[in-house]
Amino acid sequence: MRHLFPSEVDQAAALLEQGIPVAFPTETVYGLGAPVSQAQAIRKIFQMKGRPSDNPLICHIESVSQLPLLAREIPPSALMLANHFWPGPLTVVLKKQPSVLSCVTGGLDTVAIRMPRHPIALELIRLVGEPLVAPSANRSGKPSSTTAQHVLHDFQNEAGAVIDGGKTEEGLESTVIFLAGSKPLILRPGCITQEMIADVLKCEVGIARGRELKASPGTRYRHYAPKACLRLIRPGDDILLSPQKRQFLIATQPAAGYHFLTASNLYALLRQADDEEVEEIIVVCTEESWNQAALRDRLLKAAGAADS
Ligand code: TXA
Ligand code: MG
């Protein structure tokens, strides 16, 4: 994989037009992109990631005028959220246009769409002239990439390129909200919260649980998982330090001997623990951090808990 400077975004666009995947920064995590109309390039992305083919991709647009290319029905709620939060870390799931390829949607009749808040991502979509599908740029089931080095680490022997935009700002993936049903339903929590969405829509916003989560195939698979086993504890719990085990200590408040965790460095820390080949990761999580739905969701998934 080639390592490109932001000034080489036109070269990246040329690669994409030839059907070669290109990773690019967004405000959340790096995405591994392909043009939405190029089935072969899209299949290549699934293959590079080792991603199950029924796990659909998010389409990234650079203007609200691209929505009708992808979505057959655009409810008022979608426009209200787009006006309020785009460009930004919110993905809306809408009924799809028949022209959207089934390899994009994993065979579903809905399509996920967002407008990222990153100048490189927006410029790249503009240059290619059509939406880009982009899953997070990591091997399937592993922590997402928040730097170009993470992307190169995962895909160094693959074709394609990554545009280096430095460290991403948010560090966790976008909020995904289903708007093709009777009421808005959050399928994946992100930094745009249930309360923020309800404030804009002035209606009840649900959080998908159990059976409702079947609407989002991605949530069925183990995610964000480091190689070591991860144990979550509360401040004051016995951390069971073991001299025989290589342990990696993380805390959500600054403390001597602990790596300090925030939403924006979670994936970097999980990757560092993997690089150091530790056997166990212990995360001491304060109640305040536990109350952040997106961080809690990723921590539970990294710990191997089924649903959150
Ligand atoms: O922040 C993000 O969203 C990043 C950046 C690159 O934009 N992308 C990302 O993509 O996280 P990915 O592929 O790692 O996660 C997409 C999630 C998956 O859980 C997938 O199942 C869900 O969105 N999804 C995509 N299309 C869907 C659909 N039609 N219905 C329900 N869920 C969908
Ligand atoms: Mg992902």
Short mmCIF file of C-alpha atoms and ligand atoms in Angstrom, two decimals:
data_model
loop_
_atom_site.label_atom_id
_atom_site.label_comp_id
_atom_site.label_asym_id
_atom_site.label_seq_id
_atom_site.Cartn_x
_atom_site.Cartn_y
_atom_site.Cartn_z
CA MET A 1 0.00 0.00 0.00
CA ARG A 2 1.30 3.48 -0.92
CA HIS A 3 1.55 6.28 1.62
CA LEU A 4 0.26 9.57 0.13
CA PHE A 5 0.44 13.16 1.36
CA PRO A 6 -2.77 15.22 1.54
CA SER A 7 -1.41 17.22 -1.43
CA GLU A 8 -1.60 14.00 -3.50
CA VAL A 9 -5.38 13.63 -3.21
CA ASP A 10 -5.66 13.88 -7.02
CA GLN A 11 -3.47 10.75 -7.34
CA ALA A 12 -5.72 9.01 -4.85
CA ALA A 13 -8.76 9.95 -6.93
CA ALA A 14 -7.05 8.54 -10.06
CA LEU A 15 -6.42 5.22 -8.26
CA LEU A 16 -10.08 5.04 -7.16
CA GLU A 17 -11.24 5.70 -10.72
CA GLN A 18 -9.12 2.68 -11.79
CA GLY A 19 -10.88 0.52 -9.18
CA ILE A 20 -7.99 0.48 -6.70
CA PRO A 21 -9.02 0.94 -3.04
CA VAL A 22 -7.76 4.04 -1.21
CA ALA A 23 -7.91 4.65 2.53
CA PHE A 24 -8.63 8.19 3.65
CA PRO A 25 -9.11 10.07 6.92
CA THR A 26 -12.49 11.15 8.24
CA GLU A 27 -13.26 12.93 11.49
CA THR A 28 -14.10 9.55 13.11
CA VAL A 29 -11.69 6.84 11.87
CA TYR A 30 -9.93 6.08 8.56
CA GLY A 31 -12.15 4.55 5.86
CA LEU A 32 -11.12 2.14 3.07
CA GLY A 33 -12.84 3.59 0.03
CA ALA A 34 -14.15 2.57 -3.37
CA PRO A 35 -16.58 4.32 -5.78
CA VAL A 36 -20.17 3.26 -5.05
CA SER A 37 -20.73 2.09 -8.66
CA GLN A 38 -17.63 -0.17 -8.91
CA ALA A 39 -18.61 -3.69 -7.85
CA GLN A 40 -15.16 -5.17 -8.39
CA ALA A 41 -13.39 -2.57 -6.25
CA ILE A 42 -16.05 -3.02 -3.56
CA ARG A 43 -15.54 -6.78 -3.53
CA LYS A 44 -11.80 -6.14 -3.21
CA ILE A 45 -12.47 -4.12 -0.03
CA PHE A 46 -14.43 -7.00 1.51
CA GLN A 47 -11.59 -9.34 0.60
CA MET A 48 -8.87 -7.04 2.00
CA LYS A 49 -10.70 -6.66 5.30
CA GLY A 50 -11.84 -10.28 5.53
CA ARG A 51 -15.34 -8.86 6.00
CA PRO A 52 -18.47 -11.06 5.73
CA SER A 53 -20.34 -10.12 2.54
CA ASP A 54 -23.65 -9.60 4.38
CA ASN A 55 -22.20 -6.72 6.42
CA PRO A 56 -23.20 -3.58 4.46
CA LEU A 57 -21.07 -0.49 3.86
CA ILE A 58 -21.63 3.21 4.52
CA CYS A 59 -21.79 5.51 1.46
CA HIS A 60 -19.94 8.80 1.94
CA ILE A 61 -21.27 11.88 0.13
CA GLU A 62 -19.93 15.43 -0.19
CA SER A 63 -23.22 17.24 -0.75
CA VAL A 64 -26.84 16.70 0.31
CA SER A 65 -27.66 16.84 -3.41
CA GLN A 66 -26.14 13.31 -3.68
CA LEU A 67 -28.75 11.84 -1.27
CA PRO A 68 -31.38 11.10 -3.95
CA LEU A 69 -28.78 9.13 -5.97
CA LEU A 70 -28.74 6.60 -3.14
CA ALA A 71 -32.00 6.93 -1.20
CA ARG A 72 -35.43 6.22 -2.72
CA GLU A 73 -37.32 7.87 0.15
CA ILE A 74 -35.93 10.80 2.11
CA PRO A 75 -38.12 11.39 5.16
CA PRO A 76 -38.21 14.89 6.74
CA SER A 77 -36.31 13.48 9.74
CA ALA A 78 -33.33 12.65 7.47
CA LEU A 79 -33.20 16.21 6.14
CA MET A 80 -33.51 17.70 9.62
CA LEU A 81 -30.62 15.56 10.88
CA ALA A 82 -28.54 16.24 7.76
CA ASN A 83 -29.05 20.00 8.12
CA HIS A 84 -28.07 19.86 11.74
CA PHE A 85 -25.23 17.35 11.92
CA TRP A 86 -23.64 17.17 8.44
CA PRO A 87 -20.87 17.22 7.67
CA GLY A 88 -20.32 15.13 10.79
CA PRO A 89 -20.33 11.71 12.49
CA LEU A 90 -23.95 10.69 11.83
CA THR A 91 -24.97 7.92 9.42
CA VAL A 92 -28.62 7.66 8.33
CA VAL A 93 -30.12 4.39 7.08
CA LEU A 94 -32.80 4.99 4.40
CA LYS A 95 -34.69 2.95 1.78
CA LYS A 96 -32.29 2.43 -1.10
CA GLN A 97 -32.58 3.28 -4.76
CA PRO A 98 -32.78 0.15 -6.95
CA SER A 99 -29.54 1.28 -8.64
CA VAL A 100 -27.48 0.87 -5.43
CA LEU A 101 -25.51 -2.37 -5.83
CA SER A 102 -26.44 -5.22 -3.50
CA CYS A 103 -22.75 -5.73 -2.60
CA VAL A 104 -22.94 -2.26 -0.97
CA THR A 105 -26.03 -3.03 1.11
CA GLY A 106 -25.35 -6.70 1.85
CA GLY A 107 -28.63 -7.52 0.10
CA LEU A 108 -30.75 -5.23 2.33
CA ASP A 109 -33.30 -2.82 0.85
CA THR A 110 -31.81 0.04 2.86
CA VAL A 111 -28.61 2.05 2.45
CA ALA A 112 -26.41 3.81 5.03
CA ILE A 113 -25.24 7.35 4.15
CA ARG A 114 -23.13 10.02 5.79
CA MET A 115 -21.26 13.22 4.94
CA PRO A 116 -17.90 13.16 6.71
CA ARG A 117 -16.43 16.31 8.29
CA HIS A 118 -12.92 16.10 6.91
CA PRO A 119 -11.55 18.26 4.07
CA ILE A 120 -9.55 15.38 2.54
CA ALA A 121 -12.55 13.04 2.48
CA LEU A 122 -14.82 15.71 0.99
CA GLU A 123 -12.24 16.67 -1.66
CA LEU A 124 -11.69 13.04 -2.64
CA ILE A 125 -15.43 12.37 -3.11
CA ARG A 126 -15.70 15.59 -5.13
CA LEU A 127 -12.79 14.61 -7.40
CA VAL A 128 -14.13 11.09 -8.01
CA GLY A 129 -17.54 12.58 -8.79
CA GLU A 130 -19.62 9.96 -7.03
CA PRO A 131 -20.17 8.72 -3.43
CA LEU A 132 -17.46 6.51 -1.93
CA VAL A 133 -18.32 3.42 0.09
CA ALA A 134 -15.90 3.04 2.99
CA PRO A 135 -15.86 0.65 5.89
CA SER A 136 -13.40 1.41 8.66
CA ALA A 137 -9.85 0.74 7.39
CA ASN A 138 -8.93 -2.21 9.62
CA ARG A 139 -8.95 -5.99 9.36
CA SER A 140 -12.45 -7.22 10.17
CA GLY A 141 -13.01 -7.69 13.91
CA LYS A 142 -9.90 -5.70 14.88
CA PRO A 143 -9.67 -2.16 16.28
CA SER A 144 -10.38 0.61 13.76
CA SER A 145 -7.57 2.80 12.42
CA THR A 146 -7.16 6.33 13.74
CA THR A 147 -3.81 7.05 12.00
CA ALA A 148 -2.36 6.27 8.56
CA GLN A 149 0.25 4.08 10.34
CA HIS A 150 -2.57 1.86 11.65
CA VAL A 151 -3.87 1.45 8.09
CA LEU A 152 -0.39 0.62 6.75
CA HIS A 153 0.11 -1.86 9.57
CA ASP A 154 -3.07 -3.75 8.62
CA PHE A 155 -2.73 -3.57 4.83
CA GLN A 156 1.00 -3.12 4.14
CA ASN A 157 1.18 -5.93 1.58
CA GLU A 158 -1.99 -4.95 -0.25
CA ALA A 159 -2.46 -2.82 -3.37
CA GLY A 160 -3.86 0.67 -3.00
CA ALA A 161 -2.91 3.71 -0.97
CA VAL A 162 -3.63 5.66 2.18
CA ILE A 163 -3.83 9.44 2.33
CA ASP A 164 -2.14 10.55 5.55
CA GLY A 165 -4.27 13.13 7.33
CA GLY A 166 -2.70 12.54 10.75
CA LYS A 167 -4.65 11.39 13.77
CA THR A 168 -8.45 11.45 13.45
CA GLU A 169 -10.35 13.86 15.65
CA GLU A 170 -13.16 11.80 17.23
CA GLY A 171 -11.56 8.35 17.29
CA LEU A 172 -14.82 6.34 17.40
CA GLU A 173 -17.09 5.49 14.46
CA SER A 174 -20.20 7.49 13.55
CA THR A 175 -23.60 7.11 15.18
CA VAL A 176 -25.81 4.95 12.89
CA ILE A 177 -29.54 5.74 12.94
CA PHE A 178 -32.27 3.76 11.16
CA LEU A 179 -34.86 6.10 9.60
CA ALA A 180 -36.72 3.65 7.37
CA GLY A 181 -39.13 2.41 10.02
CA SER A 182 -41.95 3.75 12.19
CA LYS A 183 -39.60 5.54 14.62
CA PRO A 184 -35.92 6.54 14.60
CA LEU A 185 -33.72 3.82 16.05
CA ILE A 186 -30.02 4.08 16.91
CA LEU A 187 -28.22 0.98 15.60
CA ARG A 188 -24.73 2.03 16.70
CA PRO A 189 -23.99 4.69 19.34
CA GLY A 190 -21.45 7.37 18.45
CA CYS A 191 -20.53 10.82 19.66
CA ILE A 192 -23.83 12.23 18.39
CA THR A 193 -26.03 11.00 21.21
CA GLN A 194 -29.65 9.88 21.53
CA GLU A 195 -30.41 13.15 23.38
CA MET A 196 -28.82 15.33 20.67
CA ILE A 197 -30.88 13.56 17.99
CA ALA A 198 -34.12 13.71 20.00
CA ASP A 199 -33.52 17.44 20.55
CA VAL A 200 -33.43 18.05 16.80
CA LEU A 201 -36.27 15.70 15.83
CA LYS A 202 -38.47 16.59 18.82
CA CYS A 203 -39.62 12.98 19.03
CA GLU A 204 -38.73 9.77 20.79
CA VAL A 205 -35.53 8.10 19.55
CA GLY A 206 -35.04 4.43 20.34
CA ILE A 207 -31.88 2.42 20.84
CA ALA A 208 -31.89 -0.91 19.04
CA ARG A 209 -31.61 -3.93 21.28
CA GLY A 210 -31.75 -7.69 20.78
CA ARG A 211 -33.89 -8.55 17.77
CA GLU A 212 -33.97 -4.95 16.49
CA LEU A 213 -30.20 -5.12 16.07
CA LYS A 214 -30.68 -7.73 13.36
CA ALA A 215 -31.39 -4.66 11.17
CA SER A 216 -27.66 -3.90 11.47
CA PRO A 217 -25.62 -6.91 10.44
CA GLY A 218 -22.38 -5.30 11.62
CA THR A 219 -23.43 -5.62 15.24
CA ARG A 220 -23.62 -9.42 14.94
CA TYR A 221 -19.89 -9.81 14.52
CA ARG A 222 -17.20 -9.52 17.16
CA HIS A 223 -15.69 -6.08 16.85
CA TYR A 224 -12.91 -3.82 17.99
CA ALA A 225 -11.18 -6.77 19.59
CA PRO A 226 -7.50 -6.76 20.57
CA LYS A 227 -5.59 -10.07 20.69
CA ALA A 228 -5.31 -9.99 24.48
CA CYS A 229 -8.32 -10.59 26.67
CA LEU A 230 -9.79 -7.37 28.00
CA ARG A 231 -11.22 -7.02 31.51
CA LEU A 232 -13.39 -4.08 32.55
CA ILE A 233 -13.44 -3.01 36.18
CA ARG A 234 -14.58 -0.05 38.28
CA PRO A 235 -12.38 2.22 40.37
CA GLY A 236 -11.83 0.57 43.74
CA ASP A 237 -12.26 -3.00 42.40
CA ASP A 238 -9.37 -5.37 42.98
CA ILE A 239 -7.41 -5.36 39.71
CA LEU A 240 -5.73 -8.71 40.40
CA LEU A 241 -2.23 -7.82 39.28
CA SER A 242 -0.37 -10.94 38.29
CA PRO A 243 3.44 -11.03 38.10
CA GLN A 244 3.27 -14.04 35.74
CA LYS A 245 1.08 -12.24 33.23
CA ARG A 246 2.01 -9.40 30.92
CA GLN A 247 -0.73 -6.91 31.72
CA PHE A 248 -1.56 -3.55 30.11
CA LEU A 249 -3.27 -1.11 32.45
CA ILE A 250 -5.68 1.54 31.21
CA ALA A 251 -7.76 4.04 33.20
CA THR A 252 -10.30 6.67 32.20
CA GLN A 253 -8.79 9.13 34.67
CA PRO A 254 -5.10 10.05 34.86
CA ALA A 255 -3.20 7.74 37.25
CA ALA A 256 0.45 6.74 37.67
CA GLY A 257 1.25 3.46 35.91
CA TYR A 258 -1.91 3.57 33.76
CA HIS A 259 -2.42 4.58 30.14
CA PHE A 260 -4.98 7.39 30.15
CA LEU A 261 -8.01 6.50 28.02
CA THR A 262 -10.32 8.89 26.15
CA ALA A 263 -12.70 8.10 23.29
CA SER A 264 -10.17 9.45 20.82
CA ASN A 265 -7.27 7.15 21.82
CA LEU A 266 -9.11 3.87 22.61
CA TYR A 267 -8.15 2.15 19.35
CA ALA A 268 -4.54 3.41 19.49
CA LEU A 269 -4.21 1.93 22.99
CA LEU A 270 -5.73 -1.42 21.98
CA ARG A 271 -3.31 -1.57 19.04
CA GLN A 272 -0.36 -0.64 21.29
CA ALA A 273 -1.32 -3.49 23.65
CA ASP A 274 -1.34 -5.88 20.67
CA ASP A 275 2.09 -4.63 19.54
CA GLU A 276 3.46 -5.21 23.04
CA GLU A 277 1.97 -8.73 22.93
CA VAL A 278 0.42 -8.42 26.36
CA GLU A 279 -1.82 -11.20 27.65
CA GLU A 280 -4.38 -9.11 29.46
CA ILE A 281 -5.73 -5.57 29.17
CA ILE A 282 -7.37 -4.15 32.28
CA VAL A 283 -9.54 -1.05 31.90
CA VAL A 284 -10.53 0.86 35.02
CA CYS A 285 -13.61 2.79 33.96
CA THR A 286 -15.17 5.61 35.98
CA GLU A 287 -18.93 5.97 36.05
CA GLU A 288 -18.66 9.19 34.05
CA SER A 289 -16.88 7.41 31.19
CA TRP A 290 -19.20 4.41 31.46
CA ASN A 291 -22.09 6.81 30.86
CA GLN A 292 -20.70 7.68 27.41
CA ALA A 293 -22.74 5.27 25.29
CA ALA A 294 -20.27 5.08 22.39
CA LEU A 295 -17.23 4.40 24.57
CA ARG A 296 -19.15 1.85 26.66
CA ASP A 297 -20.34 0.07 23.51
CA ARG A 298 -16.79 -0.24 22.08
CA LEU A 299 -15.33 -1.33 25.42
CA LEU A 300 -17.98 -4.03 25.83
CA LYS A 301 -17.39 -5.24 22.29
CA ALA A 302 -13.63 -5.25 22.77
CA ALA A 303 -14.21 -7.30 25.91
CA GLY A 304 -16.18 -9.80 23.83
CA ALA A 305 -19.62 -9.09 25.29
CA ALA A 306 -22.31 -9.99 22.74
CA ASP A 307 -24.73 -7.05 22.96
CA SER A 308 -24.50 -3.76 24.71
O1 TXA B 1 -17.40 6.59 11.25
C1 TXA B 1 -17.75 5.69 10.47
O2 TXA B 1 -18.92 5.37 10.30
C2 TXA B 1 -16.63 5.00 9.68
C3 TXA B 1 -16.01 6.04 8.72
C4 TXA B 1 -14.98 5.45 7.81
O3 TXA B 1 -17.03 6.67 7.99
N1 TXA B 1 -17.13 3.88 8.95
C5 TXA B 1 -17.50 2.72 9.55
O4 TXA B 1 -17.90 1.74 8.67
O5 TXA B 1 -17.51 2.58 10.75
P1 TXA B 1 -18.06 0.20 9.10
O6 TXA B 1 -18.26 -0.51 7.82
O7 TXA B 1 -16.91 -0.19 9.92
O8 TXA B 1 -19.39 0.19 9.92
C6 TXA B 1 -20.62 0.40 9.27
C7 TXA B 1 -21.75 -0.03 10.16
C8 TXA B 1 -21.81 -1.55 10.31
O9 TXA B 1 -22.19 -1.87 11.64
C9 TXA B 1 -22.92 -1.93 9.32
O10 TXA B 1 -23.57 -3.13 9.64
C10 TXA B 1 -23.85 -0.72 9.44
O11 TXA B 1 -22.98 0.39 9.55
N2 TXA B 1 -24.69 -0.58 8.24
C11 TXA B 1 -24.30 -0.26 6.99
N3 TXA B 1 -25.34 -0.28 6.14
C12 TXA B 1 -26.43 -0.59 6.86
C13 TXA B 1 -27.80 -0.78 6.56
N4 TXA B 1 -28.28 -0.64 5.32
N5 TXA B 1 -28.65 -1.13 7.56
C14 TXA B 1 -28.18 -1.25 8.83
N6 TXA B 1 -26.89 -1.10 9.18
C15 TXA B 1 -26.02 -0.78 8.21
MG MG B 2 -15.73 -1.13 11.26
#
